[in-house]
Short mmCIF file of C-alpha atoms in Angstrom, two decimals:
data_model
loop_
_atom_site.label_atom_id
_atom_site.label_comp_id
_atom_site.label_asym_id
_atom_site.label_seq_id
_atom_site.Cartn_x
_atom_site.Cartn_y
_atom_site.Cartn_z
CA MET A 1 1.99 29.44 43.72
CA ARG A 2 3.79 26.46 45.23
CA ARG A 3 7.13 27.15 46.86
CA SER A 4 9.61 24.53 45.73
CA ALA A 5 12.58 23.65 47.92
CA ILE A 6 15.05 24.64 45.21
CA ARG A 7 13.59 28.09 44.73
CA ASP A 8 16.27 30.81 44.84
CA LYS A 9 18.69 28.49 46.65
CA ALA A 10 21.41 28.15 44.00
CA ALA A 11 22.98 30.43 41.43
CA ILE A 12 25.22 30.19 38.40
CA VAL A 13 28.32 32.13 39.31
CA GLY A 14 30.83 31.13 36.66
CA ILE A 15 30.61 30.58 32.92
CA GLY A 16 33.42 29.35 30.73
CA GLN A 17 33.70 28.22 27.17
CA THR A 18 36.19 27.34 24.48
CA ARG A 19 36.30 28.81 21.06
CA PHE A 20 33.48 27.40 18.90
CA ALA A 21 34.30 26.14 15.40
CA ARG A 22 33.22 23.53 12.91
CA THR A 23 36.29 21.52 13.80
CA LEU A 24 38.80 22.12 16.56
CA GLU A 25 42.04 20.23 16.96
CA ALA A 26 41.56 19.72 20.68
CA SER A 27 40.05 16.56 22.16
CA GLU A 28 36.82 16.69 24.11
CA TYR A 29 38.88 16.21 27.28
CA GLU A 30 41.08 19.20 26.52
CA MET A 31 38.07 21.31 25.61
CA ALA A 32 36.24 20.34 28.80
CA VAL A 33 39.23 21.36 30.90
CA GLU A 34 39.63 24.66 29.06
CA ALA A 35 35.97 25.54 29.60
CA ILE A 36 36.11 24.48 33.27
CA TRP A 37 39.22 26.54 33.96
CA ASN A 38 37.60 29.53 32.27
CA ALA A 39 34.46 29.12 34.39
CA CYS A 40 36.57 28.94 37.56
CA GLU A 41 38.50 32.04 36.53
CA ASP A 42 35.23 33.83 35.79
CA ALA A 43 33.84 32.97 39.22
CA GLY A 44 37.04 33.38 41.19
CA ILE A 45 36.84 29.79 42.39
CA SER A 46 39.66 27.23 42.33
CA PRO A 47 39.00 23.94 40.54
CA ARG A 48 39.99 22.28 43.83
CA GLN A 49 36.87 23.76 45.42
CA ILE A 50 34.51 21.89 43.13
CA ASP A 51 32.70 19.29 45.22
CA GLY A 52 29.92 18.26 42.86
CA VAL A 53 29.55 17.36 39.20
CA VAL A 54 26.42 17.03 37.10
CA ARG A 55 26.91 15.99 33.51
CA TYR A 56 24.93 14.95 30.48
CA ASP A 57 24.71 11.17 30.19
CA ILE A 58 25.98 11.49 26.62
CA GLU A 59 29.10 13.24 27.86
CA GLN A 60 32.28 11.33 27.03
CA ILE A 61 34.44 12.88 29.75
CA ASP A 62 33.43 11.35 33.07
CA GLU A 63 33.95 12.29 36.71
CA GLU A 64 37.04 10.12 37.09
CA GLN A 65 38.80 11.81 34.23
CA LEU A 66 37.90 15.20 35.66
CA LEU A 67 38.99 14.37 39.19
CA SER A 68 42.39 13.48 37.88
CA VAL A 69 42.90 17.03 36.65
CA LEU A 70 40.94 19.03 39.23
CA GLY A 71 43.54 18.44 41.93
CA ASN A 72 41.65 15.46 43.34
CA PRO A 73 38.96 17.43 45.13
CA HIS A 74 36.55 15.68 47.46
CA LEU A 75 33.56 15.10 45.23
CA ARG A 76 30.47 14.84 47.40
CA PHE A 77 27.81 14.73 44.72
CA PHE A 78 27.68 13.49 41.15
CA SER A 79 24.88 12.78 38.76
CA ALA A 80 23.98 12.68 35.09
CA THR A 81 20.81 13.68 33.29
CA SER A 82 19.43 11.77 30.39
CA TRP A 83 18.32 12.35 26.83
CA GLY A 84 20.93 14.58 25.33
CA GLY A 85 19.48 17.99 24.62
CA GLY A 86 16.41 17.08 26.63
CA GLY A 87 18.62 17.07 29.71
CA SER A 88 20.42 20.31 28.94
CA ALA A 89 18.46 22.38 31.45
CA SER A 90 17.78 19.41 33.74
CA VAL A 91 21.47 19.46 34.74
CA LEU A 92 20.75 22.80 36.42
CA VAL A 93 17.65 21.44 38.16
CA VAL A 94 19.71 18.58 39.57
CA ALA A 95 22.53 20.91 40.57
CA ALA A 96 20.10 23.27 42.30
CA ALA A 97 18.48 20.34 44.12
CA ALA A 98 21.86 19.13 45.37
CA ILE A 99 22.80 22.62 46.55
CA ALA A 100 19.44 23.08 48.27
CA ALA A 101 19.89 19.71 49.99
CA ARG A 102 23.41 20.75 51.01
CA LEU A 103 24.88 17.69 49.33
CA ALA A 104 27.51 19.90 47.71
CA GLU A 105 28.50 23.52 47.67
CA THR A 106 30.18 24.10 44.31
CA ILE A 107 28.84 22.10 41.43
CA LEU A 108 30.36 21.89 38.00
CA VAL A 109 28.01 21.44 35.05
CA TYR A 110 29.49 21.07 31.60
CA ARG A 111 29.31 19.76 28.07
CA ALA A 112 32.22 19.14 25.71
CA ARG A 113 31.40 18.14 22.20
CA ALA A 114 33.60 17.23 19.27
CA ARG A 115 32.05 16.28 16.00
CA GLY A 116 35.34 16.95 14.23
CA LYS A 117 36.67 13.76 12.74
CA ARG A 118 40.12 14.12 14.25
CA SER A 119 39.09 15.06 17.72
CA SER A 120 36.63 12.29 18.38
CA TYR A 121 36.32 9.05 16.50
CA GLY A 122 38.76 8.85 13.64
CA PRO A 123 39.23 9.85 10.03
CA GLY A 124 36.67 7.68 8.22
CA LYS A 125 33.84 9.23 6.26
CA HIS A 126 31.31 7.74 8.62
CA GLN A 127 33.28 8.05 11.82
CA GLY A 128 32.22 11.51 12.87
CA GLY A 129 30.88 12.37 16.25
CA ARG A 130 27.24 11.76 15.41
CA TYR A 131 25.80 9.01 17.52
CA TRP A 132 23.49 7.78 14.79
CA GLU A 133 26.41 6.99 12.52
CA LYS A 134 27.38 4.33 15.02
CA ILE A 135 24.05 2.53 15.14
CA PRO A 136 24.78 -1.20 15.35
CA ASN A 137 23.40 -3.47 12.64
CA VAL A 138 21.58 -5.68 15.14
CA LEU A 139 18.73 -3.96 16.92
CA PRO A 140 17.16 -5.61 19.97
CA GLY A 141 15.87 -2.32 21.45
CA PRO A 142 13.22 0.26 20.56
CA ASN A 143 15.13 1.54 17.54
CA GLN A 144 14.23 -1.70 15.74
CA TRP A 145 10.84 -0.07 15.06
CA HIS A 146 12.16 2.75 12.93
CA VAL A 147 15.83 2.38 12.02
CA PRO A 148 15.25 -0.52 9.57
CA HIS A 149 12.92 1.81 7.63
CA GLY A 150 15.60 4.47 7.28
CA LEU A 151 14.64 6.74 10.15
CA VAL A 152 18.07 6.95 11.69
CA ALA A 153 18.68 10.48 12.94
CA ALA A 154 17.08 13.01 15.25
CA PHE A 155 16.59 15.47 12.40
CA GLN A 156 14.41 12.95 10.56
CA GLU A 157 12.28 12.32 13.63
CA MET A 158 11.94 16.05 14.22
CA ALA A 159 11.04 16.46 10.55
CA MET A 160 8.10 14.10 11.02
CA ILE A 161 6.94 15.99 14.11
CA SER A 162 7.35 19.26 12.18
CA MET A 163 5.39 17.92 9.21
CA ARG A 164 2.50 16.97 11.47
CA HIS A 165 2.49 20.48 12.91
CA ARG A 166 2.24 21.86 9.36
CA ILE A 167 -0.58 19.44 8.55
CA GLU A 168 -2.58 20.55 11.56
CA TYR A 169 -1.79 24.26 11.65
CA GLY A 170 -0.46 25.29 8.27
CA THR A 171 2.91 26.40 9.57
CA THR A 172 4.95 27.76 6.66
CA ASP A 173 8.46 27.92 5.24
CA ASP A 174 8.32 31.69 5.75
CA GLN A 175 7.74 31.20 9.46
CA TYR A 176 10.68 28.78 9.65
CA ALA A 177 12.75 31.44 7.88
CA ASP A 178 11.66 34.06 10.43
CA VAL A 179 13.27 31.99 13.19
CA ALA A 180 16.47 31.37 11.22
CA ILE A 181 16.81 35.03 10.21
CA ALA A 182 16.31 36.32 13.76
CA PHE A 183 18.86 33.98 15.29
CA ARG A 184 21.41 34.63 12.54
CA TYR A 185 20.97 38.33 13.13
CA HIS A 186 21.78 37.77 16.80
CA ALA A 187 24.83 35.74 15.81
CA SER A 188 26.00 38.54 13.52
CA ARG A 189 26.32 40.67 16.67
CA ASN A 190 28.15 37.96 18.65
CA PRO A 191 31.90 37.62 17.99
CA ALA A 192 31.91 34.08 19.44
CA ALA A 193 29.36 32.80 16.92
CA VAL A 194 30.43 30.43 14.15
CA MET A 195 27.90 31.61 11.53
CA ARG A 196 27.81 35.40 11.50
CA THR A 197 26.69 36.36 8.00
CA PRO A 198 23.07 37.53 8.07
CA ILE A 199 20.65 35.54 5.92
CA THR A 200 17.55 36.48 3.96
CA ARG A 201 14.26 34.73 3.43
CA GLU A 202 15.48 33.74 -0.04
CA ASP A 203 18.67 32.26 1.41
CA HIS A 204 16.50 30.13 3.65
CA HIS A 205 14.13 29.00 0.91
CA ARG A 206 16.99 28.23 -1.47
CA SER A 207 18.91 26.12 1.04
CA ARG A 208 18.72 22.43 0.27
CA MET A 209 15.99 20.26 1.71
CA VAL A 210 17.52 17.86 4.23
CA SER A 211 14.47 15.96 5.42
CA ASP A 212 11.13 17.46 4.37
CA PRO A 213 10.02 19.94 5.60
CA LEU A 214 13.42 20.86 7.10
CA ARG A 215 16.02 22.67 5.02
CA LEU A 216 19.68 23.12 5.79
CA LEU A 217 19.03 26.57 7.29
CA ASP A 218 16.41 25.05 9.59
CA CYS A 219 19.05 22.90 11.24
CA ASN A 220 21.53 23.56 14.03
CA ILE A 221 25.11 23.93 12.92
CA GLU A 222 27.59 21.17 13.71
CA THR A 223 30.36 22.48 15.92
CA ASP A 224 33.12 21.52 18.32
CA GLY A 225 33.46 23.24 21.64
CA ALA A 226 32.77 23.10 25.34
CA VAL A 227 30.84 25.12 27.90
CA ALA A 228 31.12 24.86 31.67
CA LEU A 229 29.09 26.48 34.44
CA LEU A 230 29.64 26.66 38.18
CA VAL A 231 26.66 26.53 40.47
CA THR A 232 26.84 27.40 44.16
CA SER A 233 24.58 28.49 46.99
CA VAL A 234 23.01 31.93 46.78
CA GLU A 235 24.54 32.90 50.15
CA ARG A 236 28.02 32.17 48.87
CA ALA A 237 27.25 33.68 45.47
CA ARG A 238 26.84 37.12 47.05
CA ASP A 239 30.55 37.25 47.85
CA LEU A 240 31.84 36.10 44.48
CA ARG A 241 33.16 38.02 41.51
CA GLN A 242 30.10 38.04 39.21
CA PRO A 243 26.46 39.00 39.59
CA PRO A 244 24.77 35.64 40.26
CA ALA A 245 22.15 34.17 37.96
CA VAL A 246 19.81 32.71 40.55
CA ILE A 247 18.02 29.47 39.70
CA HIS A 248 14.54 30.66 40.59
CA ALA A 249 12.50 27.69 39.42
CA GLY A 250 13.26 24.37 37.79
CA ALA A 251 11.28 21.39 36.57
CA MET A 252 11.72 18.14 34.70
CA ALA A 253 9.24 15.78 33.08
CA ALA A 254 9.54 12.39 31.44
CA GLY A 255 7.10 10.62 29.20
CA SER A 256 7.53 7.91 26.62
CA HIS A 257 10.34 9.42 24.71
CA HIS A 258 10.64 11.08 21.35
CA ILE A 259 12.75 8.51 19.58
CA ARG A 260 9.86 6.12 19.95
CA LEU A 261 7.74 7.87 17.38
CA PRO A 262 5.14 5.10 17.51
CA THR A 263 4.26 6.42 20.95
CA PHE A 264 5.01 10.13 20.56
CA PHE A 265 1.91 10.79 18.51
CA GLU A 266 -0.33 8.76 20.78
CA ARG A 267 0.03 11.22 23.63
CA PRO A 268 -2.16 14.32 23.74
CA PHE A 269 -0.45 17.70 23.62
CA GLU A 270 -1.15 18.36 27.31
CA GLU A 271 0.83 15.27 28.26
CA GLN A 272 3.95 16.16 26.32
CA SER A 273 6.89 16.63 28.65
CA PRO A 274 7.61 20.29 27.77
CA VAL A 275 3.98 21.18 28.48
CA ARG A 276 4.20 19.49 31.86
CA VAL A 277 7.52 21.19 32.56
CA ALA A 278 6.05 24.60 31.76
CA ARG A 279 3.06 23.99 34.01
CA GLU A 280 5.28 23.03 36.93
CA LEU A 281 7.78 25.81 36.28
CA PHE A 282 5.25 28.62 36.33
CA ALA A 283 3.47 27.08 39.31
CA GLN A 284 6.74 27.44 41.22
CA ALA A 285 7.78 30.81 39.92
CA ASP A 286 7.25 34.32 41.14
CA CYS A 287 6.75 35.48 37.58
CA ARG A 288 4.22 34.92 34.84
CA ARG A 289 4.97 34.23 31.20
CA GLU A 290 4.58 37.94 30.44
CA ASP A 291 7.40 38.68 32.88
CA ILE A 292 9.96 36.59 31.01
CA ASP A 293 12.35 39.14 29.51
CA CYS A 294 14.29 36.76 27.32
CA ALA A 295 13.96 33.06 26.50
CA PHE A 296 16.27 30.34 25.31
CA PHE A 297 14.60 27.50 23.48
CA TYR A 298 16.47 24.45 22.29
CA ASP A 299 16.86 25.46 18.67
CA PHE A 300 17.97 22.22 17.08
CA PHE A 301 15.47 23.08 14.31
CA THR A 302 13.54 26.25 13.54
CA SER A 303 10.28 24.31 13.60
CA MET A 304 10.93 23.04 17.11
CA VAL A 305 11.28 26.61 18.40
CA ILE A 306 7.83 27.31 16.97
CA LEU A 307 6.47 24.22 18.73
CA ALA A 308 8.24 25.18 21.99
CA LEU A 309 6.48 28.57 22.02
CA GLU A 310 3.20 26.65 22.13
CA GLN A 311 4.37 24.03 24.62
CA TYR A 312 5.68 26.68 27.02
CA GLY A 313 2.48 28.67 26.64
CA PHE A 314 3.81 31.82 24.96
CA ALA A 315 1.57 31.19 21.95
CA PRO A 316 -1.75 29.32 21.80
CA ARG A 317 -1.63 25.84 20.26
CA GLY A 318 -1.07 26.15 16.56
CA GLU A 319 -0.09 29.83 16.70
CA GLY A 320 3.64 29.48 17.21
CA GLY A 321 4.12 30.19 13.51
CA PRO A 322 2.37 33.58 13.47
CA PHE A 323 4.15 34.42 16.76
CA VAL A 324 7.60 34.35 15.12
CA GLU A 325 6.59 36.49 12.13
CA ASN A 326 7.87 40.04 11.64
CA GLY A 327 10.82 39.60 13.95
CA GLY A 328 8.74 38.06 16.74
CA LEU A 329 11.82 36.53 18.39
CA GLN A 330 14.32 39.16 17.33
CA TRP A 331 16.27 41.56 19.51
CA PRO A 332 15.51 44.25 20.47
CA ARG A 333 11.77 44.53 19.86
CA GLY A 334 10.46 40.98 19.40
CA ARG A 335 7.34 39.73 21.15
CA LEU A 336 9.70 37.44 23.05
CA VAL A 337 13.39 37.97 22.41
CA CYS A 338 14.99 34.53 22.11
CA ASN A 339 18.44 32.98 21.78
CA THR A 340 20.35 36.26 21.68
CA ASN A 341 23.67 34.46 21.13
CA GLY A 342 22.44 33.18 17.78
CA GLY A 343 21.45 29.91 19.36
CA GLN A 344 22.39 26.52 18.06
CA LEU A 345 21.21 27.55 14.63
CA SER A 346 24.05 30.07 14.34
CA GLU A 347 26.36 30.42 17.34
CA ALA A 348 27.29 26.80 18.09
CA PHE A 349 25.73 23.46 18.89
CA ILE A 350 26.91 22.42 22.34
CA HIS A 351 23.72 20.55 23.16
CA GLY A 352 22.02 23.66 24.48
CA PHE A 353 24.75 24.66 26.90
CA ASN A 354 25.96 27.61 24.86
CA ASN A 355 22.41 28.95 25.13
CA THR A 356 22.52 28.55 28.91
CA ALA A 357 25.79 30.49 29.11
CA GLU A 358 24.14 33.29 27.14
CA ALA A 359 21.14 33.21 29.47
CA VAL A 360 23.57 33.93 32.30
CA ARG A 361 25.06 36.83 30.32
CA GLN A 362 21.57 38.28 29.91
CA ILE A 363 21.13 38.20 33.69
CA ARG A 364 24.55 39.81 34.11
CA GLY A 365 23.77 42.44 31.49
CA THR A 366 26.71 41.50 29.27
CA SER A 367 25.10 40.01 26.14
CA THR A 368 26.01 41.45 22.76
CA SER A 369 22.26 41.72 22.23
CA GLN A 370 21.33 42.71 25.73
CA VAL A 371 17.70 42.95 26.75
CA PRO A 372 17.40 46.12 28.88
CA ASP A 373 16.70 45.58 32.57
CA CYS A 374 16.60 41.81 32.13
CA GLU A 375 15.26 40.17 35.26
CA PHE A 376 13.74 36.79 34.33
CA VAL A 377 15.14 34.40 31.72
CA LEU A 378 13.69 31.06 30.69
CA VAL A 379 16.06 28.29 29.58
CA ALA A 380 14.44 25.18 28.14
CA GLY A 381 15.94 21.84 27.20
CA ALA A 382 15.08 20.20 23.90
CA ASN A 383 11.30 20.22 23.61
CA THR A 384 10.97 16.52 23.09
CA ASP A 385 10.55 13.91 25.81
CA PRO A 386 11.92 13.80 28.49
CA THR A 387 13.09 17.32 29.20
CA GLY A 388 13.50 20.09 31.74
CA ALA A 389 13.69 23.86 32.06
CA VAL A 390 14.71 26.56 34.50
CA ILE A 391 13.92 30.20 35.14
CA LEU A 392 16.93 32.30 36.05
CA ARG A 393 16.59 35.67 37.77
CA ARG A 394 18.70 38.52 38.99
CA LEU A 395 19.55 38.54 42.67
CA MET B 1 28.11 -6.87 0.18
CA ALA B 2 31.30 -7.95 -1.57
CA GLY B 3 33.90 -5.33 -2.31
CA GLU B 4 32.79 -3.01 0.46
CA GLU B 5 35.50 -1.30 2.44
CA ARG B 6 35.66 -2.42 6.05
CA SER B 7 34.22 0.33 8.16
CA PHE B 8 32.93 0.87 11.65
CA VAL B 9 29.53 1.47 10.15
CA THR B 10 27.71 -1.36 8.47
CA ARG B 11 26.60 -1.08 4.87
CA ASP B 12 23.82 -3.55 5.55
CA ILE B 13 20.42 -2.39 6.74
CA PRO B 14 20.38 -2.59 10.52
CA LEU B 15 17.84 -5.28 11.38
CA PRO B 16 15.74 -6.19 14.39
CA ALA B 17 17.03 -8.90 16.69
CA PRO B 18 13.86 -10.61 17.95
CA THR B 19 13.61 -11.11 21.68
CA PRO B 20 10.96 -13.04 23.63
CA ASP B 21 8.98 -9.77 23.77
CA THR B 22 8.94 -9.29 20.02
CA ALA B 23 9.28 -12.77 18.49
CA PRO B 24 5.50 -13.20 17.97
CA PHE B 25 5.46 -10.02 15.90
CA TYR B 26 8.21 -11.25 13.60
CA GLU B 27 6.84 -14.78 13.37
CA ALA B 28 3.54 -13.31 12.22
CA ALA B 29 5.26 -10.98 9.74
CA ARG B 30 6.98 -13.99 8.17
CA ARG B 31 3.52 -15.47 7.57
CA GLY B 32 2.32 -12.20 6.05
CA GLU B 33 0.32 -11.13 9.07
CA LEU B 34 0.50 -7.92 11.06
CA ARG B 35 -0.08 -8.85 14.68
CA LEU B 36 -0.23 -6.38 17.53
CA GLN B 37 -0.41 -6.79 21.25
CA ARG B 38 -3.92 -6.26 22.60
CA CYS B 39 -4.78 -5.88 26.26
CA SER B 40 -6.92 -8.82 27.44
CA ASP B 41 -8.65 -6.62 30.00
CA CYS B 42 -9.38 -3.24 28.42
CA GLY B 43 -9.00 -4.30 24.80
CA MET B 44 -6.57 -1.54 23.83
CA PHE B 45 -4.06 -2.27 21.09
CA ARG B 46 -0.48 -1.22 21.62
CA HIS B 47 2.69 -0.91 19.59
CA TYR B 48 5.66 -1.21 20.10
CA PRO B 49 5.43 -4.46 22.11
CA ARG B 50 5.72 -4.13 25.86
CA PRO B 51 4.79 -6.18 28.91
CA ALA B 52 1.92 -4.09 30.34
CA CYS B 53 -0.98 -1.98 29.15
CA PRO B 54 -0.30 1.75 29.44
CA ARG B 55 -4.02 2.45 29.93
CA CYS B 56 -5.21 -0.11 32.50
CA LEU B 57 -1.84 -1.54 33.64
CA SER B 58 -2.98 -5.09 32.97
CA ARG B 59 -0.19 -7.49 32.14
CA ARG B 60 -2.50 -9.89 30.33
CA PHE B 61 -2.46 -9.60 26.58
CA GLY B 62 -2.76 -11.48 23.34
CA TRP B 63 -1.29 -11.05 19.87
CA GLU B 64 -4.19 -10.12 17.64
CA ARG B 65 -4.19 -9.89 13.90
CA ALA B 66 -4.53 -6.31 12.67
CA SER B 67 -6.22 -5.39 9.40
CA GLY B 68 -3.04 -3.89 8.00
CA ARG B 69 -5.05 -0.87 6.90
CA GLY B 70 -4.36 2.65 8.01
CA THR B 71 -3.73 6.19 6.89
CA VAL B 72 -0.62 8.33 6.64
CA TYR B 73 -0.44 10.49 9.76
CA THR B 74 2.82 12.27 9.01
CA TRP B 75 5.94 11.67 6.97
CA THR B 76 9.31 12.95 5.87
CA ILE B 77 11.34 12.59 2.72
CA VAL B 78 14.88 11.74 3.76
CA ARG B 79 17.36 13.41 1.41
CA GLY B 80 20.50 12.64 3.42
CA PRO B 81 22.74 12.27 5.22
CA THR B 82 21.73 8.80 6.29
CA LEU B 83 23.35 5.48 7.09
CA PRO B 84 25.42 3.95 4.26
CA ALA B 85 22.86 1.17 3.94
CA PHE B 86 20.21 3.66 2.81
CA GLU B 87 22.32 5.98 0.67
CA SER B 88 21.45 4.29 -2.59
CA LYS B 89 17.73 4.78 -1.83
CA LEU B 90 17.92 8.57 -1.38
CA PRO B 91 15.53 10.30 -1.47
CA TYR B 92 13.17 7.94 0.36
CA ASN B 93 10.08 8.37 2.51
CA VAL B 94 9.49 7.47 6.12
CA VAL B 95 5.87 7.52 7.19
CA ASP B 96 3.96 7.32 10.43
CA VAL B 97 0.87 5.25 9.68
CA LEU B 98 -2.13 5.48 11.97
CA LEU B 99 -3.49 1.94 11.88
CA GLU B 100 -7.22 1.20 12.04
CA GLU B 101 -6.57 -0.29 15.47
CA GLY B 102 -5.58 3.16 16.72
CA VAL B 103 -1.84 2.72 17.02
CA HIS B 104 0.98 4.40 15.12
CA PHE B 105 3.45 2.42 13.05
CA VAL B 106 6.61 3.82 11.48
CA SER B 107 7.45 2.39 8.08
CA GLU B 108 7.71 3.26 4.41
CA VAL B 109 5.20 3.54 1.58
CA LEU B 110 6.60 1.53 -1.31
CA ASP B 111 6.34 2.69 -4.93
CA CYS B 112 5.26 6.16 -3.93
CA LYS B 113 6.76 9.38 -5.23
CA PRO B 114 7.48 12.07 -2.62
CA GLU B 115 4.87 14.42 -4.06
CA GLU B 116 2.17 11.72 -3.86
CA LEU B 117 2.24 11.51 -0.07
CA TYR B 118 -0.43 13.34 1.88
CA ALA B 119 -1.94 13.25 5.35
CA GLY B 120 -4.85 10.84 5.46
CA MET B 121 -3.64 8.81 2.48
CA PRO B 122 -5.08 5.27 2.80
CA VAL B 123 -2.41 2.58 2.88
CA GLU B 124 -2.23 -1.16 3.46
CA ALA B 125 0.50 -3.39 4.80
CA VAL B 126 2.78 -5.44 2.59
CA PHE B 127 5.38 -7.87 3.83
CA VAL B 128 8.96 -7.67 2.61
CA PRO B 129 11.25 -10.57 3.53
CA VAL B 130 14.77 -9.32 4.17
CA THR B 131 16.39 -12.40 5.74
CA ASP B 132 15.11 -15.87 6.67
CA GLU B 133 14.19 -14.50 10.05
CA ILE B 134 13.16 -10.91 9.41
CA THR B 135 10.26 -9.73 7.29
CA LEU B 136 9.70 -5.98 7.46
CA VAL B 137 6.18 -4.57 7.44
CA LYS B 138 5.97 -1.91 4.73
CA PHE B 139 2.94 -0.18 3.21
CA ARG B 140 1.57 0.64 -0.21
CA LYS B 141 -1.23 2.84 -1.46
CA ALA B 142 -4.50 1.10 -0.58
CA GLN B 143 -5.64 -1.16 -3.41
CA SER B 144 -8.90 -2.38 -1.93
CA SER B 145 -12.05 -0.28 -1.91
CA SER B 146 -12.58 -1.12 1.75
CA ALA B 147 -9.70 1.09 2.81
CA PRO B 148 -10.73 3.68 5.37
CA SER B 149 -10.86 7.32 4.43
CA THR B 150 -10.25 8.83 7.86
#
């Protein structure tokens, strides 16, 4: 075991969110502020006390806009992590590093996301909040190697990765359904979830094919909403309102990234960023994989959860599919209970951050699908490249 | 594209804008040749084009003509949503071709029904002019008997 300098130095002490819905009237700015205020209320910390901000680099609401509503606090540290969902746990690694280095004491981490036509880009059919709908028609960069052939969206790229996994390991539609059913079941127990009606295997198989082999019920749901977290030092966390979720271990890894499919498949499995992240994470941690009580994988697609189980070492290579069978991920008796909020497949799609908020609830013991005596929780960013992950633990 | 409503999103296929890094690729494609960067020191092919070899770090390279032959490594059938420019093509395939030279190339297999695609399917490059400047490298089912069966 290698003791990292961020180990057990910082903790998540406040979580806040807006309502989640397919479309909200509020702007991303308004949603961000609502979530931030809720997180402050939860922690018993004034917005004026925030002295650090770490955001996703795809976030529209920047530090300047926030400062102008936070009572102009003295911001001592700010940073952004890259690659959308890949950076969704990395924000916590960066925040923990800044706390450990004493560059800031109270760090705000957040994501506000509006795909609703009114709240983001305008009323046109193709003016939603999806980045790929705004691809320019002149391509000097890496996307020139796939966009002109019609590969324009993340779900199509992930479909090709998923298809290769099926080719090599025979992963099945039934296994995809097992993931979707488990997470929808969790959502059915979570009043904040957008999609709460349980689904059957037949519902999954009947849902329309979006990009082979991915069906509609394999895909995350499009939602508006915001989630904010407050991270502070463990010493200070002891005196605050909520039981802290201590950032026990954290790691990031970057390789040649997923959008560049020409290079993705040229790298061996062991060199994929999530595999490297897992190696580093468990080298730092006080716990083994068997000690993880609950896990949150970036469930943008059912198939990518199956792949993540292999990348993070919970299932041998090629055996992620069998792992999820027979309620393998389902509360309360799964092999590894995952995404107890319903995940991005059913609760909401806030680029992974709604999953992180639920991970904190598991540590606090307040989930609607609570894992008994939950001590260690894994939270992983999107399992493409680059990415990051953290292990949270009870104090 | 007459009669199209003005929209933020183009209804034309987004096209590469050649840069000094990539111009040799597109010049070759216009001539009906698939050319790839090849490291002058370790001999490794690479794609997409970039200024150094990821294996030996050499910055010396040439543009070598590739056979154009390869096999389907993975694929998807896009059924939508997609960009407006591709909507009339739905459903269409996108394939990752493993070229004989050992590199992956994302493209499309022309004249191929979704159910015909399979991993290991032998394909060969065809060249589709789109504008005076840009010719896209597409693939078709291998016609020649010399196609590899890997």
